[in-house]
Coordinates of C-alpha atoms and ligand atoms in Angstrom, one line a residue:
X1 CA -29.3 -7.2 -0.4
X2 CA -28.2 -8.9 2.8
X3 CA -29.3 -7.4 6.1
X4 CA -25.8 -6.9 7.4
X5 CA -24.9 -4.9 4.3
X6 CA -27.9 -2.6 4.9
X7 CA -26.9 -2.2 8.5
X8 CA -23.3 -1.3 7.5
X9 CA -24.5 1.3 5.0
X10 CA -26.5 3.0 7.8
X11 CA -23.8 2.9 10.5
X12 CA -20.3 1.6 10.4
X13 CA -20.1 0.6 14.1
X14 CA -20.1 -3.1 13.5
X15 CA -18.6 -5.7 15.9
X16 CA -16.2 -8.3 14.9
X17 CA -18.7 -11.1 14.2
X18 CA -20.8 -8.6 12.1
X19 CA -17.7 -7.5 10.1
X20 CA -17.0 -11.2 9.4
X21 CA -20.6 -11.6 8.2
X22 CA -20.2 -8.5 6.0
X23 CA -17.0 -10.0 4.5
X24 CA -18.9 -13.2 3.7
X25 CA -21.5 -11.2 1.7
X26 CA -18.8 -10.6 -1.0
X27 CA -20.3 -13.5 -2.8
X28 CA -23.7 -11.8 -3.1
X29 CA -23.7 -9.6 -6.3
X30 CA -26.5 -7.3 -5.0
X31 CA -24.6 -6.6 -1.8
X32 CA -21.4 -5.9 -3.7
X33 CA -23.2 -3.5 -6.1
X34 CA -24.8 -1.6 -3.2
X35 CA -21.5 -1.2 -1.4
X36 CA -19.7 -0.1 -4.7
X37 CA -22.4 2.5 -5.4
X38 CA -22.0 4.0 -1.9
X39 CA -18.2 3.9 -2.2
X40 CA -18.4 5.8 -5.5
X41 CA -20.7 8.4 -4.1
X42 CA -18.3 9.0 -1.2
X43 CA -15.2 9.2 -3.4
X44 CA -16.9 11.7 -5.7
X45 CA -18.1 13.8 -2.8
X46 CA -14.5 14.2 -1.4
X47 CA -12.3 13.8 -4.4
X48 CA -14.5 14.4 -7.5
X49 CA -13.1 12.7 -10.5
X50 CA -9.5 13.2 -9.5
X51 CA -7.0 10.3 -9.3
X52 CA -3.7 11.1 -7.6
X53 CA -0.4 9.7 -8.8
X54 CA 2.6 8.7 -6.7
X55 CA 5.9 8.0 -8.3
X56 CA 7.2 4.8 -6.8
X57 CA 10.9 4.5 -6.4
X58 CA 12.0 1.0 -5.4
X59 CA 15.4 2.0 -4.1
X60 CA 16.7 -1.3 -2.5
X61 CA 15.7 -4.9 -2.5
X62 CA 18.1 -5.9 0.2
X63 CA 16.1 -7.0 3.2
X64 CA 16.9 -8.3 6.7
X65 CA 13.4 -9.7 7.2
X66 CA 12.0 -13.1 6.1
X67 CA 8.3 -12.6 5.5
X68 CA 7.2 -15.9 4.0
X69 CA 5.2 -14.4 1.2
X70 CA 7.7 -11.9 -0.1
X71 CA 10.1 -12.5 -3.0
X72 CA 12.8 -10.2 -1.6
X73 CA 12.9 -11.9 1.8
X74 CA 16.3 -12.5 3.2
X75 CA 16.0 -16.2 2.8
X76 CA 15.6 -16.0 -0.9
X77 CA 19.2 -16.6 -2.0
X78 CA 18.1 -16.5 -5.7
X79 CA 17.0 -12.9 -5.6
X80 CA 19.4 -10.6 -7.5
X81 CA 20.0 -7.7 -5.1
X82 CA 20.5 -4.1 -5.9
X83 CA 20.3 -0.7 -4.3
X84 CA 20.2 2.7 -5.8
X85 CA 22.6 5.5 -4.8
X86 CA 21.3 8.8 -3.7
X87 CA 22.2 10.2 -7.1
X88 CA 20.2 7.5 -8.8
X89 CA 17.2 8.2 -6.6
X90 CA 17.4 11.9 -7.3
X91 CA 17.6 11.1 -11.1
X92 CA 14.3 9.1 -10.7
X93 CA 12.8 12.1 -9.0
X94 CA 14.0 14.5 -11.7
X95 CA 12.4 12.4 -14.4
X96 CA 9.2 12.0 -12.3
X97 CA 9.0 15.7 -11.6
X98 CA 9.2 16.5 -15.3
X99 CA 6.3 14.0 -15.9
X100 CA 4.2 15.8 -13.3
X101 CA 4.6 13.7 -10.2
X102 CA 4.3 15.7 -7.0
X103 CA 4.6 12.8 -4.6
X104 CA 7.6 10.4 -4.5
X105 CA 7.5 7.1 -2.6
X106 CA 10.8 5.6 -1.5
X107 CA 10.1 2.0 -0.9
X108 CA 12.5 -0.8 -0.1
X109 CA 13.4 -3.8 2.0
X110 CA 14.9 -3.3 5.4
X111 CA 18.4 -2.6 4.2
X112 CA 21.2 -2.2 6.8
X113 CA 23.2 -0.1 4.3
X114 CA 20.5 2.6 4.5
X115 CA 21.3 3.7 8.1
X116 CA 19.3 6.5 9.7
X117 CA 22.1 9.0 8.7
X118 CA 22.0 7.9 5.0
X119 CA 18.2 8.0 5.0
X120 CA 18.2 11.5 6.4
X121 CA 20.7 12.6 3.7
X122 CA 18.4 11.2 1.0
X123 CA 15.3 12.7 2.5
X124 CA 16.9 16.1 2.8
X125 CA 18.3 16.0 -0.7
X126 CA 14.9 15.1 -2.2
X127 CA 13.0 17.7 -0.2
X128 CA 15.6 20.4 -1.0
X129 CA 15.4 19.7 -4.7
X130 CA 11.6 19.4 -4.8
X131 CA 10.1 21.4 -1.9
X132 CA 6.7 21.4 -3.5
X133 CA 6.5 17.6 -3.5
X134 CA 5.4 15.2 -0.8
X135 CA 7.9 12.5 0.2
X136 CA 6.5 9.2 1.4
X137 CA 8.7 6.5 2.9
X138 CA 8.0 2.8 3.0
X139 CA 11.0 1.2 4.5
X140 CA 9.5 -1.0 7.2
X141 CA 9.8 -1.2 11.0
X142 CA 12.1 1.3 12.7
X143 CA 12.4 2.7 16.2
X144 CA 10.4 5.8 17.3
X145 CA 13.7 7.7 17.2
X146 CA 14.5 6.7 13.6
X147 CA 11.0 7.7 12.5
X148 CA 11.4 11.0 14.4
X149 CA 14.7 11.7 12.6
X150 CA 13.1 10.9 9.2
X151 CA 10.2 13.2 9.9
X152 CA 12.6 16.0 11.1
X153 CA 14.5 15.6 7.8
X154 CA 11.3 16.3 5.9
X155 CA 9.4 13.0 5.2
X156 CA 5.7 13.7 5.0
X157 CA 4.1 10.3 4.8
X158 CA 4.8 6.7 5.7
X159 CA 3.4 3.4 4.2
X160 CA 3.5 0.4 6.5
X161 CA 0.9 -2.2 5.8
X162 CA 0.0 -4.1 9.0
X163 CA -0.4 -7.2 6.7
X164 CA -3.0 -8.8 9.0
X165 CA -4.4 -7.6 12.3
X166 CA -5.0 -11.2 13.5
X167 CA -2.1 -12.2 15.6
X168 CA -2.2 -15.9 15.0
X169 CA -2.5 -15.3 11.2
X170 CA 0.5 -12.8 11.4
X171 CA 2.6 -15.6 12.9
X172 CA 1.7 -17.9 10.1
X173 CA 3.0 -15.3 7.6
X174 CA 6.2 -14.4 9.4
X175 CA 9.0 -15.9 11.4
X176 CA 8.9 -15.7 15.2
X177 CA 11.4 -12.8 15.1
X178 CA 8.7 -10.5 13.6
X179 CA 5.8 -9.5 15.9
X180 CA 2.3 -8.2 15.1
X181 CA 2.3 -6.0 18.2
X182 CA 5.6 -4.4 17.1
X183 CA 4.3 -3.7 13.6
X184 CA 1.1 -2.1 14.8
X185 CA 3.1 -0.1 17.4
X186 CA 5.1 1.4 14.5
X187 CA 1.9 2.7 12.9
X188 CA 0.8 4.3 16.2
X189 CA 4.3 5.9 16.5
X190 CA 4.2 7.2 13.0
X191 CA 0.8 8.7 13.6
X192 CA 2.0 10.4 16.8
X193 CA 4.9 11.9 14.9
X194 CA 2.6 13.6 12.5
X195 CA 3.1 11.5 9.4
X196 CA 0.2 10.9 7.1
X197 CA 0.1 7.2 7.6
X198 CA -0.8 4.3 5.4
X199 CA -1.8 0.8 6.7
X200 CA -3.1 -2.1 4.8
X201 CA -3.1 -5.8 4.2
X202 CA -3.0 -8.6 1.6
X203 CA -6.2 -10.2 0.6
X204 CA -6.2 -14.0 0.4
X205 CA -2.9 -14.6 2.1
X206 CA -2.5 -18.3 3.2
X207 CA -4.7 -19.0 6.3
X208 CA -6.7 -15.8 6.1
X209 CA -10.4 -16.2 7.2
X210 CA -13.3 -13.8 7.2
X211 CA -12.5 -13.4 10.9
X212 CA -9.0 -12.2 10.1
X213 CA -10.4 -9.6 7.7
X214 CA -12.9 -8.5 10.4
X215 CA -9.9 -7.8 12.6
X216 CA -8.3 -5.8 9.8
X217 CA -11.4 -3.7 9.4
X218 CA -11.7 -3.1 13.2
X219 CA -8.0 -2.1 13.3
X220 CA -8.4 0.3 10.4
X221 CA -11.4 1.9 12.1
X222 CA -9.3 2.3 15.3
X223 CA -6.2 3.6 13.6
X224 CA -8.0 5.8 11.1
X225 CA -5.0 6.1 8.8
X226 CA -5.0 8.7 6.0
X227 CA -4.1 5.9 3.5
X228 CA -5.0 2.3 3.1
X229 CA -3.3 -0.1 0.6
X230 CA -4.7 -3.5 -0.1
X231 CA -4.0 -6.0 -2.9
X232 CA -4.4 -9.7 -3.5
X233 CA -1.7 -12.0 -2.2
X234 CA 0.2 -13.4 -5.2
X235 CA 2.6 -16.3 -4.9
X236 CA 6.3 -15.9 -5.7
X237 CA 8.0 -19.0 -7.1
X238 CA 11.0 -18.8 -4.7
X239 CA 9.1 -18.5 -1.4
X240 CA 7.6 -21.2 0.8
X241 CA 4.2 -19.9 -0.4
X242 CA 5.1 -20.7 -4.0
X243 CA 2.3 -23.2 -4.4
X244 CA -0.4 -21.3 -2.5
X245 CA -3.4 -19.9 -4.3
X246 CA -3.6 -16.2 -5.2
X247 CA -6.0 -14.0 -3.4
X248 CA -9.4 -13.2 -5.0
X249 CA -9.7 -10.1 -7.2
X250 CA -13.5 -9.9 -6.5
X251 CA -12.9 -10.0 -2.7
X252 CA -10.2 -7.3 -3.0
X253 CA -12.6 -5.1 -4.9
X254 CA -15.4 -5.7 -2.4
X255 CA -13.1 -4.8 0.5
X256 CA -11.9 -1.6 -1.3
X257 CA -15.6 -0.5 -1.3
X258 CA -16.0 -1.4 2.4
X259 CA -12.9 0.5 3.3
X260 CA -14.0 3.6 1.3
X261 CA -17.2 3.6 3.3
X262 CA -15.4 3.0 6.6
X263 CA -12.9 5.8 6.0
X264 CA -14.6 8.0 3.4
X265 CA -11.7 10.5 3.0
X266 CA -8.9 7.9 2.8
X267 CA -6.4 7.8 0.0
X268 CA -6.7 4.3 -1.5
X269 CA -4.5 3.0 -4.3
X270 CA -5.6 0.7 -7.1
X271 CA -2.5 -1.4 -6.5
X272 CA 0.0 -3.0 -8.9
X273 CA -0.8 -6.4 -7.4
X274 CA -4.5 -5.8 -8.4
X275 CA -3.4 -4.9 -11.9
X276 CA -1.2 -8.0 -12.0
X277 CA -4.0 -10.4 -10.9
X278 CA -6.4 -8.9 -13.4
X279 CA -5.5 -7.0 -16.6
X280 CA -8.3 -4.5 -15.7
X281 CA -7.7 -4.7 -12.0
X282 CA -6.6 -1.1 -11.5
X283 CA -9.6 0.3 -13.5
X284 CA -11.9 -2.0 -11.5
X285 CA -10.2 -0.8 -8.3
X286 CA -11.0 2.8 -9.2
X287 CA -14.6 1.9 -9.8
X288 CA -14.8 0.2 -6.5
X289 CA -13.6 3.3 -4.5
X290 CA -9.8 3.7 -5.0
X291 CA -8.5 7.1 -5.9
X292 CA -4.7 6.8 -6.2
X293 CA -2.3 5.0 -8.6
X294 CA 1.4 4.4 -8.1
X295 CA 3.3 4.1 -11.4
X296 CA 6.8 2.9 -11.2
X297 CA 9.7 5.4 -11.4
X298 CA 12.5 2.9 -10.7
X299 CA 15.1 2.5 -13.3
X300 CA 13.7 0.1 -15.9
X301 CA 16.7 -2.2 -15.6
X302 CA 16.0 -2.8 -11.9
X303 CA 12.3 -3.2 -11.9
X304 CA 12.3 -7.0 -12.5
X305 CA 14.6 -7.4 -9.5
X306 CA 12.1 -5.8 -7.1
X307 CA 10.1 -8.9 -7.4
X308 CA 7.7 -9.2 -4.5
X309 CA 5.5 -11.7 -6.4
X310 CA 5.4 -13.4 -9.8
X311 CA 4.4 -11.7 -13.1
X312 CA 4.5 -8.1 -11.7
X313 CA 3.3 -5.7 -14.4
X314 CA 5.0 -2.6 -15.7
X315 CA 8.5 -3.8 -15.3
X316 CA 9.5 -3.2 -19.0
X317 CA 8.2 0.3 -19.7
X318 CA 9.9 3.7 -19.3
X319 CA 8.3 5.9 -16.7
X320 CA 6.7 8.1 -19.4
X321 CA 5.1 5.2 -21.2
X322 CA 3.9 3.8 -17.9
X323 CA 2.3 7.1 -17.0
X324 CA 0.7 7.5 -20.5
X325 CA -0.8 4.0 -20.3
X326 CA -2.2 4.7 -16.8
X327 CA -3.6 8.0 -17.8
X328 CA -5.6 6.3 -20.6
X329 CA -6.8 3.6 -18.3
X330 CA -7.9 6.1 -15.7
X331 CA -9.8 8.1 -18.3
X332 CA -11.4 5.0 -19.7
X333 CA -13.4 4.7 -16.5
X334 CA -14.3 8.3 -16.2
X335 CA -11.6 9.7 -14.0
X336 CA -8.6 12.0 -14.6
X337 CA -5.0 11.9 -13.4
X338 CA -3.9 15.1 -11.7
X339 CA -0.5 16.6 -11.0
X340 CA -0.9 17.5 -7.4
X341 CA 0.5 16.4 -4.0
X342 CA -2.8 14.9 -3.2
X343 CA -2.9 15.2 0.5
X344 CA -5.9 13.6 2.3
X345 CA -9.1 15.7 2.3
X346 CA -9.6 17.5 5.6
Ligands
SAH1 N1 9.8 -3.4 3.5 C1 8.7 -2.5 3.4 C2 8.0 -2.6 2.0 C3 7.4 -4.0 1.8 S1 6.9 -4.3 0.1 C4 7.7 -2.8 4.5 O1 8.0 -3.6 5.4 O2 6.7 -2.1 4.6 C5 5.3 -3.6 0.1 C6 4.1 -4.5 0.3 O3 4.0 -5.5 -0.7 C7 4.1 -5.3 1.6 O4 3.7 -4.6 2.7 C8 3.1 -6.5 1.2 O5 1.8 -6.2 1.7 C9 3.2 -6.5 -0.3 N2 3.6 -7.8 -0.8 C10 4.8 -8.5 -0.5 N3 4.8 -9.7 -1.0 C11 3.6 -9.9 -1.6 C12 3.0 -10.9 -2.4 N4 3.7 -12.1 -2.5 N5 1.8 -10.7 -2.9 C13 1.2 -9.6 -2.7 N6 1.7 -8.5 -2.0 C14 2.9 -8.7 -1.5

């Protein structure tokens, strides 16, 4: 095993250059095995064999932003746009509740139709109908005041990946109108407002180096979010990154273990992108330290349209089939899906 890996297992207070060195050890199987073993030990200590489920409702693919990697970016004129009504969202929740989901995630592009007032109405309606469920939002960058209103209306959690903590790299992935400082400030605002917060990044996005990933790890250690979502970058055919290479599954798994060790109690999903890049990606993610899965509760007819990247899995199955399939996959690697809110361990 590499020395820096030993050092990281003992204490996690690495500096940037050391984190970059740690990232480079992903190619060393012995190092990867040692990190995975520690990650599994920690996830078992805090979460046993439980895997939490989040019902993902992709309620709009309209977006005012132009992130270069994303299939639903404003500039993609070929994307077929849709948005769900409040009634349709509630119908997804109804179906999800019956299946045992106790967390709903409302994710979407930054859609001007969904004003703060309309969001508050949706949040209140979901929380009133399902007071025993946690409600997570993932609707991008908003003002402190908007986040405050959503929180007041009953939202419990918020997912906002920082995408990359390296400022120059961030500017390579986004137009000048989007700023890395602003995105990170949103995360600090959300934290201050008492949300359980999820940050995260893509692995292998164009221009990413070991130093970029070192910044990501430093930022995660500083922010100490309750949730961390990472997945491989996957090209989408109608974006300017169409011809870029996909991110590495192996490196993603390695980083899942590193993040579990860095933030032992974090809620970490085995993401759909990981399952898309590798047919066994989600199982391997759980074995690397992940403890959450996020099956799709969106109406089947709309799932293909929420196309962030090519070949996204689970776009054809009913929610119930999707859950059954995942439950079997989770059990195949020795864990069990539970029907609980699944808040972060104290
Ligand atoms: N508008 C919301 C939700 C974005 S979609 C927001 O700004 O947070 C959710 C996540 O999908 C993004 O944060 C990004 O990390 C990921 N994603 C987008 N395009 C992707 C691609 N081509 N490959 C892999 N992941 C992608």
